[in-house]
């Protein structure tokens, strides 16, 4: 383990917690500090837009580990402290409370921050959804309201729209793309997602953008690019997120849509990245990838811990992610690049129980299952890297085409 006397993990996220736990489990006995900008104990984020927002879970159920677990593993928690600077030469991290932390190994696991609309975010009733506080504030407003507009029809937007509709609200889902999740899964699966939402009463306004939010003090409506105004007591802005790398400005750590890393997730001497913030070279798929999905956070945190302890194994997982909406559980392995041919291999798409293969030049690069988990697990082994000469260079979520 060399001279690894102190490891600092910045980001009390799933990736950060997994990194710290794996270090201890693999035998690291040095000083270990986990830094988080929120006061709350580290928690899981995927349930926020589903179980917590719908009221099926209390927020406490999302907590990853009880406080005693950090004590038992001798992990020093510094919560409510944001990292605000990094000095590579001195190997120090500056915190918002004025302290500096020295390190021998540093793991960046700061995740992402939500994008917002250019204006109107200060109106009451306008929300983003990233933290447990965001989820509780949004749920509180939903329970006092009757009409919600969700801006953005990606994973977060469609999941939140489903949860709001299940609470009995009048829900409108707005996105400039022609179908929800079309960039992620292509037009045929996206059309099935659209039909699912429409059958459950969600109003889809695809192919239009947002001009401005209306209201004085509190939001009252959303003006769209086609000139219509949709009534809204609540607006959720779910237009994506950007890697939380501002604190690294001027540090010398390479940043380009995330912390740029090699195949072992190393960004600089003694510095590694894991989770949503990491953009690393994936040798299997032949390009830089940044994956904003829960399973990747766990797997990458484990890989980074082992690399810190001397392993030099490239991080090359088959990405896995899922979304739960109404009675649909959609799961996927691999990547879904623009131009991939999609075909249904098992089941029937119109019955919403199927497995689809996404193919590039004869090679399966992604498999997707809709309420067909067992067959999907079997088909996972078919996923391979792209054929020679094809470089995806994309995270799961660009637009395939249907065969």
Coordinates of C-alpha atoms in Angstrom, one line a residue:
X1 CA 0.0 0.0 0.0
X2 CA 3.0 2.2 -0.3
X3 CA 3.0 5.6 1.5
X4 CA -0.8 5.9 1.4
X5 CA -1.1 7.3 4.9
X6 CA -4.2 9.3 4.3
X7 CA -7.0 9.0 1.7
X8 CA -9.5 11.8 1.3
X9 CA -12.8 11.0 -0.6
X10 CA -14.6 14.2 -1.7
X11 CA -18.3 13.4 -2.2
X12 CA -20.5 11.6 0.3
X13 CA -22.2 9.9 -2.5
X14 CA -22.9 6.2 -3.3
X15 CA -19.5 6.2 -5.2
X16 CA -17.7 7.9 -2.3
X17 CA -19.2 5.6 0.4
X18 CA -18.4 2.5 -1.7
X19 CA -14.8 3.7 -2.2
X20 CA -14.3 4.2 1.5
X21 CA -15.9 0.9 2.5
X22 CA -13.9 -1.0 -0.1
X23 CA -10.7 0.5 1.1
X24 CA -11.4 -0.8 4.6
X25 CA -12.6 -4.2 3.4
X26 CA -9.5 -4.6 1.3
X27 CA -7.2 -4.0 4.3
X28 CA -6.4 -0.3 4.2
X29 CA -5.5 0.9 7.7
X30 CA -4.5 4.5 7.2
X31 CA -6.5 7.6 7.9
X32 CA -9.7 7.8 5.8
X33 CA -11.8 10.9 5.5
X34 CA -15.1 11.3 3.6
X35 CA -16.2 14.8 2.8
X36 CA -19.8 15.8 2.0
X37 CA -21.4 19.1 1.3
X38 CA -24.8 18.1 2.8
X39 CA -25.4 17.8 6.6
X40 CA -27.4 14.5 6.1
X41 CA -25.8 11.1 6.3
X42 CA -24.9 9.8 2.8
X43 CA -28.1 8.5 1.1
X44 CA -29.2 6.8 -2.1
X45 CA -30.6 9.1 -4.9
X46 CA -32.6 6.9 -7.3
X47 CA -35.5 6.4 -4.8
X48 CA -35.9 10.2 -4.6
X49 CA -37.8 10.5 -7.9
X50 CA -39.8 7.3 -7.3
X51 CA -40.5 5.9 -3.9
X52 CA -39.8 9.1 -1.8
X53 CA -41.6 11.4 -4.2
X54 CA -44.6 9.1 -4.4
X55 CA -44.7 8.8 -0.6
X56 CA -44.0 5.0 -0.5
X57 CA -40.7 5.5 1.4
X58 CA -39.8 7.8 4.3
X59 CA -36.5 9.7 3.6
X60 CA -34.7 7.7 6.3
X61 CA -35.0 4.6 4.2
X62 CA -32.6 6.0 1.6
X63 CA -29.7 6.4 4.1
X64 CA -26.9 4.2 2.8
X65 CA -25.3 3.3 6.2
X66 CA -26.1 4.2 9.8
X67 CA -23.7 6.5 11.5
X68 CA -22.3 3.6 13.6
X69 CA -21.0 1.9 10.4
X70 CA -18.6 4.8 9.8
X71 CA -17.4 4.6 13.4
X72 CA -17.0 0.8 13.1
X73 CA -14.9 1.3 9.9
X74 CA -12.9 4.2 11.3
X75 CA -14.1 6.5 8.5
X76 CA -14.0 10.2 9.5
X77 CA -17.1 12.0 8.3
X78 CA -16.9 15.7 7.5
X79 CA -20.4 16.6 6.5
X80 CA -21.8 20.0 5.7
X81 CA -18.4 20.9 4.2
X82 CA -18.0 21.5 0.5
X83 CA -14.6 21.2 -1.2
X84 CA -13.7 24.6 -2.7
X85 CA -10.2 24.1 -4.1
X86 CA -7.4 21.6 -4.8
X87 CA -3.7 22.1 -4.8
X88 CA -2.0 19.2 -6.6
X89 CA 1.5 20.3 -5.8
X90 CA 0.9 20.5 -2.0
X91 CA -1.7 17.6 -2.1
X92 CA -4.3 19.5 -0.2
X93 CA -8.1 20.0 -0.5
X94 CA -9.5 23.3 0.7
X95 CA -12.9 23.2 2.4
X96 CA -15.7 25.8 2.8
X97 CA -15.0 26.0 6.5
X98 CA -11.5 27.3 5.9
X99 CA -9.7 24.1 6.7
X100 CA -7.3 22.2 4.4
X101 CA -7.0 18.4 4.2
X102 CA -3.7 16.9 3.2
X103 CA -3.9 13.6 1.3
X104 CA -1.7 10.9 -0.2
X105 CA -4.6 9.6 -2.3
X106 CA -7.7 11.6 -3.4
X107 CA -10.9 10.3 -4.8
X108 CA -13.3 12.8 -6.5
X109 CA -16.9 11.6 -6.2
X110 CA -18.8 14.9 -6.2
X111 CA -21.5 13.8 -8.7
X112 CA -23.5 16.3 -10.7
X113 CA -25.6 19.5 -10.2
X114 CA -28.9 20.1 -11.9
X115 CA -29.3 22.4 -14.9
X116 CA -31.8 25.2 -14.4
X117 CA -33.9 27.4 -16.8
X118 CA -32.4 30.8 -17.7
X119 CA -35.0 32.6 -15.5
X120 CA -37.9 32.0 -13.2
X121 CA -36.2 29.6 -10.9
X122 CA -36.8 32.0 -8.0
X123 CA -40.6 31.6 -8.2
X124 CA -42.2 29.6 -5.5
X125 CA -43.3 26.2 -6.8
X126 CA -40.3 25.8 -9.2
X127 CA -38.0 22.8 -8.3
X128 CA -35.1 20.7 -9.3
X129 CA -34.6 17.2 -7.9
X130 CA -31.2 16.2 -6.8
X131 CA -31.1 16.0 -3.0
X132 CA -33.4 14.5 -0.4
X133 CA -34.3 18.1 0.6
X134 CA -35.3 18.8 -3.0
X135 CA -37.5 15.6 -3.0
X136 CA -39.3 16.6 0.2
X137 CA -39.9 20.2 -0.9
X138 CA -41.2 19.0 -4.2
X139 CA -43.5 16.4 -2.6
X140 CA -44.8 19.0 -0.2
X141 CA -45.8 21.3 -3.0
X142 CA -47.3 18.4 -5.0
X143 CA -49.6 17.5 -2.1
X144 CA -50.9 21.1 -2.0
X145 CA -51.3 21.5 -5.7
X146 CA -53.4 20.2 -8.6
X147 CA -51.3 20.8 -11.8
X148 CA -47.6 20.1 -12.4
X149 CA -45.5 20.7 -15.4
X150 CA -42.3 18.6 -15.8
X151 CA -39.8 20.1 -18.1
X152 CA -37.5 17.5 -19.5
X153 CA -38.5 13.9 -20.6
X154 CA -35.4 12.0 -19.7
X155 CA -35.1 9.4 -16.9
X156 CA -35.7 11.9 -14.0
X157 CA -38.5 13.7 -15.8
X158 CA -40.5 10.7 -16.8
X159 CA -40.1 9.0 -13.4
X160 CA -41.2 12.2 -11.6
X161 CA -44.1 12.6 -14.0
X162 CA -45.3 9.0 -13.3
X163 CA -45.0 9.6 -9.5
X164 CA -46.9 12.9 -9.7
X165 CA -49.6 11.3 -11.8
X166 CA -49.9 8.5 -9.2
X167 CA -50.6 11.2 -6.6
X168 CA -53.6 12.2 -8.7
X169 CA -52.2 15.5 -10.2
X170 CA -52.8 16.9 -13.6
X171 CA -49.4 16.3 -15.2
X172 CA -47.9 17.8 -18.4
X173 CA -44.5 16.5 -19.6
X174 CA -42.7 19.0 -21.9
X175 CA -39.6 18.2 -24.0
X176 CA -38.2 19.6 -27.3
X177 CA -37.5 16.1 -28.6
X178 CA -40.2 14.2 -30.4
X179 CA -40.6 11.5 -27.8
X180 CA -39.7 10.9 -24.2
X181 CA -36.4 9.0 -23.7
X182 CA -35.9 8.9 -27.5
X183 CA -32.2 9.9 -27.1
X184 CA -31.7 7.1 -24.6
X185 CA -33.5 4.2 -26.4
X186 CA -34.5 5.1 -29.9
X187 CA -38.0 5.8 -31.4
X188 CA -39.7 2.4 -30.9
X189 CA -39.1 2.1 -27.2
X190 CA -39.7 5.8 -26.7
X191 CA -43.0 5.5 -28.4
X192 CA -44.0 2.7 -26.0
X193 CA -42.9 5.0 -23.1
X194 CA -45.1 7.7 -24.5
X195 CA -48.1 5.4 -24.9
X196 CA -47.7 4.3 -21.3
X197 CA -47.7 7.8 -20.0
X198 CA -50.6 8.9 -22.1
X199 CA -52.7 5.9 -21.1
X200 CA -52.1 6.9 -17.4
X201 CA -53.3 10.4 -18.1
X202 CA -50.0 12.3 -18.5
X203 CA -50.2 15.0 -21.2
X204 CA -47.2 14.9 -23.5
X205 CA -46.0 18.1 -25.1
X206 CA -43.1 16.9 -27.2
X207 CA -41.4 18.9 -29.9
X208 CA -41.7 22.2 -28.0
X209 CA -39.5 24.1 -25.7
X210 CA -40.0 26.5 -22.8
X211 CA -40.0 30.3 -23.5
X212 CA -40.6 31.5 -19.9
X213 CA -42.3 30.8 -16.6
X214 CA -45.3 32.9 -15.7
X215 CA -46.2 34.1 -12.2
X216 CA -45.7 36.8 -9.6
X217 CA -44.0 35.4 -6.6
X218 CA -45.3 31.9 -7.4
X219 CA -45.4 30.0 -10.7
X220 CA -48.7 30.0 -12.4
X221 CA -47.9 28.7 -15.9
X222 CA -45.3 27.6 -18.5
X223 CA -45.2 29.4 -21.8
X224 CA -44.1 27.1 -24.6
X225 CA -42.5 27.8 -28.0
X226 CA -45.7 27.1 -29.8
X227 CA -47.3 30.1 -28.0
X228 CA -49.4 28.1 -25.6
X229 CA -49.3 28.5 -21.8
X230 CA -49.8 25.4 -19.6
X231 CA -51.2 26.0 -16.2
X232 CA -48.9 25.0 -13.4
X233 CA -48.9 25.2 -9.6
X234 CA -45.6 23.3 -9.6
X235 CA -42.8 23.1 -12.1
X236 CA -40.1 20.5 -12.0
X237 CA -37.1 21.3 -14.1
X238 CA -35.4 18.0 -15.2
X239 CA -33.2 19.1 -18.1
X240 CA -30.1 17.2 -17.1
X241 CA -27.1 17.8 -14.9
X242 CA -23.5 18.9 -15.2
X243 CA -20.5 17.4 -13.4
X244 CA -19.8 19.1 -10.1
X245 CA -16.2 20.2 -11.0
X246 CA -16.2 23.9 -10.3
X247 CA -14.1 23.5 -7.2
X248 CA -11.3 22.0 -9.5
X249 CA -10.9 25.2 -11.6
X250 CA -7.3 26.1 -11.9
X251 CA -6.1 22.9 -10.1
X252 CA -4.6 21.3 -13.2
X253 CA -6.9 18.3 -13.0
X254 CA -8.2 17.7 -16.5
X255 CA -11.9 18.5 -16.8
X256 CA -14.1 18.1 -19.9
X257 CA -17.7 17.1 -19.2
X258 CA -16.4 15.5 -16.0
X259 CA -13.0 14.6 -14.6
X260 CA -11.1 13.1 -17.4
X261 CA -9.4 9.8 -16.4
X262 CA -7.4 6.9 -17.9
X263 CA -8.7 3.4 -18.0
X264 CA -7.9 2.9 -14.3
X265 CA -9.9 6.1 -13.4
X266 CA -6.7 8.0 -12.6
X267 CA -6.9 11.8 -13.4
X268 CA -3.6 13.0 -12.0
X269 CA -0.8 11.8 -9.7
X270 CA -2.6 10.3 -6.6
X271 CA -6.0 11.6 -7.9
X272 CA -8.9 9.4 -9.1
X273 CA -12.6 9.9 -9.9
X274 CA -15.7 7.7 -9.4
X275 CA -19.4 8.0 -10.1
X276 CA -21.3 10.5 -12.1
X277 CA -18.4 13.0 -12.2
X278 CA -15.9 10.6 -13.7
X279 CA -15.2 10.5 -17.5
X280 CA -12.9 7.7 -18.0
X281 CA -11.5 5.7 -21.0
X282 CA -13.4 2.5 -21.4
X283 CA -11.2 0.0 -23.2
X284 CA -14.1 -2.3 -24.1
X285 CA -16.1 0.4 -25.9
X286 CA -13.1 2.3 -27.2
X287 CA -13.7 5.9 -25.9
X288 CA -14.3 8.2 -23.0
X289 CA -17.5 7.5 -21.1
X290 CA -19.4 9.3 -18.3
X291 CA -22.2 7.2 -16.9
X292 CA -24.9 8.8 -14.6
X293 CA -26.3 5.5 -13.3
X294 CA -26.4 4.0 -9.8
X295 CA -24.7 0.7 -10.5
X296 CA -21.8 2.4 -12.2
X297 CA -21.2 4.5 -9.0
X298 CA -20.9 1.3 -6.9
X299 CA -18.7 -0.6 -9.3
X300 CA -16.4 2.4 -10.0
X301 CA -16.0 3.2 -6.3
X302 CA -14.9 -0.4 -5.7
X303 CA -12.5 -0.3 -8.7
X304 CA -10.9 3.0 -7.6
X305 CA -10.3 1.7 -4.1
X306 CA -8.5 -1.3 -5.4
X307 CA -6.5 0.8 -7.8
X308 CA -5.4 3.0 -4.9
X309 CA -4.2 -0.1 -3.1
X310 CA -2.1 -1.2 -6.1
X311 CA -4.3 -2.9 -8.6
X312 CA -3.8 -1.8 -12.2
X313 CA -6.9 -3.4 -13.7
X314 CA -8.8 -1.2 -16.3
X315 CA -12.3 -0.4 -15.3
X316 CA -14.4 -1.9 -18.1
X317 CA -17.9 -2.8 -16.9
X318 CA -20.9 -3.5 -19.1
X319 CA -23.0 -0.5 -17.9
X320 CA -26.3 -1.4 -16.3
X321 CA -29.2 0.9 -15.5
X322 CA -33.0 0.8 -15.1
X323 CA -36.1 3.0 -14.7
X324 CA -39.4 2.3 -12.9
X325 CA -42.5 4.0 -14.3
X326 CA -46.0 3.0 -13.4
X327 CA -46.0 -0.8 -13.9
X328 CA -43.0 -0.8 -16.2
X329 CA -39.5 -1.8 -15.2
X330 CA -37.1 -1.1 -18.0
X331 CA -33.6 -2.4 -17.6
X332 CA -30.6 -2.2 -19.9
X333 CA -27.1 -3.4 -20.3
X334 CA -24.4 -1.9 -22.5
X335 CA -24.5 1.3 -24.7
X336 CA -27.1 2.6 -27.1
X337 CA -25.2 4.7 -29.7
X338 CA -26.7 6.7 -32.5
X339 CA -27.1 4.5 -35.5
X340 CA -27.5 1.2 -33.6
X341 CA -30.1 -1.1 -35.1
X342 CA -32.8 -2.1 -32.7
X343 CA -34.8 -5.3 -33.0
X344 CA -37.1 -7.2 -30.6
X345 CA -35.4 -10.6 -29.9
X346 CA -37.9 -12.0 -27.3
X347 CA -41.5 -11.2 -26.5
X348 CA -43.6 -8.4 -28.1
X349 CA -43.1 -4.7 -27.9
X350 CA -46.8 -4.0 -28.2
X351 CA -47.5 -6.2 -25.2
X352 CA -44.8 -4.3 -23.2
X353 CA -43.0 -7.5 -22.3
X354 CA -39.9 -7.9 -24.4
X355 CA -36.1 -7.9 -24.8
X356 CA -34.5 -5.8 -27.6
X357 CA -31.0 -6.0 -29.0
X358 CA -29.1 -2.9 -30.2
X359 CA -26.6 -3.8 -32.9
X360 CA -23.7 -2.0 -34.6
X361 CA -22.2 -3.7 -37.6
X362 CA -23.3 -7.1 -36.5
X363 CA -22.2 -6.8 -32.9
X364 CA -24.7 -6.5 -30.0
X365 CA -23.7 -3.4 -28.0
X366 CA -26.8 -3.1 -25.9
X367 CA -29.7 -5.1 -24.6
X368 CA -32.9 -3.8 -23.1
X369 CA -35.7 -5.5 -21.3
X370 CA -39.2 -4.3 -20.5
X371 CA -40.8 -6.4 -17.7
X372 CA -38.6 -9.4 -18.8
X373 CA -35.8 -9.5 -16.3
X374 CA -34.8 -13.2 -16.5
X375 CA -34.4 -13.2 -20.3
X376 CA -32.5 -9.9 -20.2
X377 CA -30.0 -11.4 -17.7
X378 CA -29.4 -14.3 -20.1
X379 CA -28.9 -11.9 -23.1
X380 CA -26.5 -9.7 -21.2
X381 CA -23.6 -12.1 -22.2
X382 CA -24.2 -11.1 -25.9
X383 CA -23.1 -7.5 -25.3
X384 CA -19.7 -6.9 -26.8
X385 CA -17.6 -3.9 -27.8
X386 CA -18.2 -2.3 -31.2
X387 CA -16.6 -3.9 -34.2
X388 CA -13.2 -2.7 -35.5
X389 CA -13.4 0.8 -36.8
X390 CA -16.5 1.7 -34.8
X391 CA -16.0 4.0 -31.8
X392 CA -19.1 4.9 -29.7
X393 CA -17.4 7.3 -27.4
X394 CA -20.8 7.8 -25.8
X395 CA -22.4 7.1 -22.5
X396 CA -25.6 5.0 -22.5
X397 CA -28.2 7.4 -23.8
X398 CA -27.6 8.6 -27.3
X399 CA -30.2 7.9 -30.0
X400 CA -30.3 4.5 -31.7
X401 CA -32.4 3.8 -34.7
X402 CA -35.0 1.1 -35.1
X403 CA -34.3 -1.8 -37.5

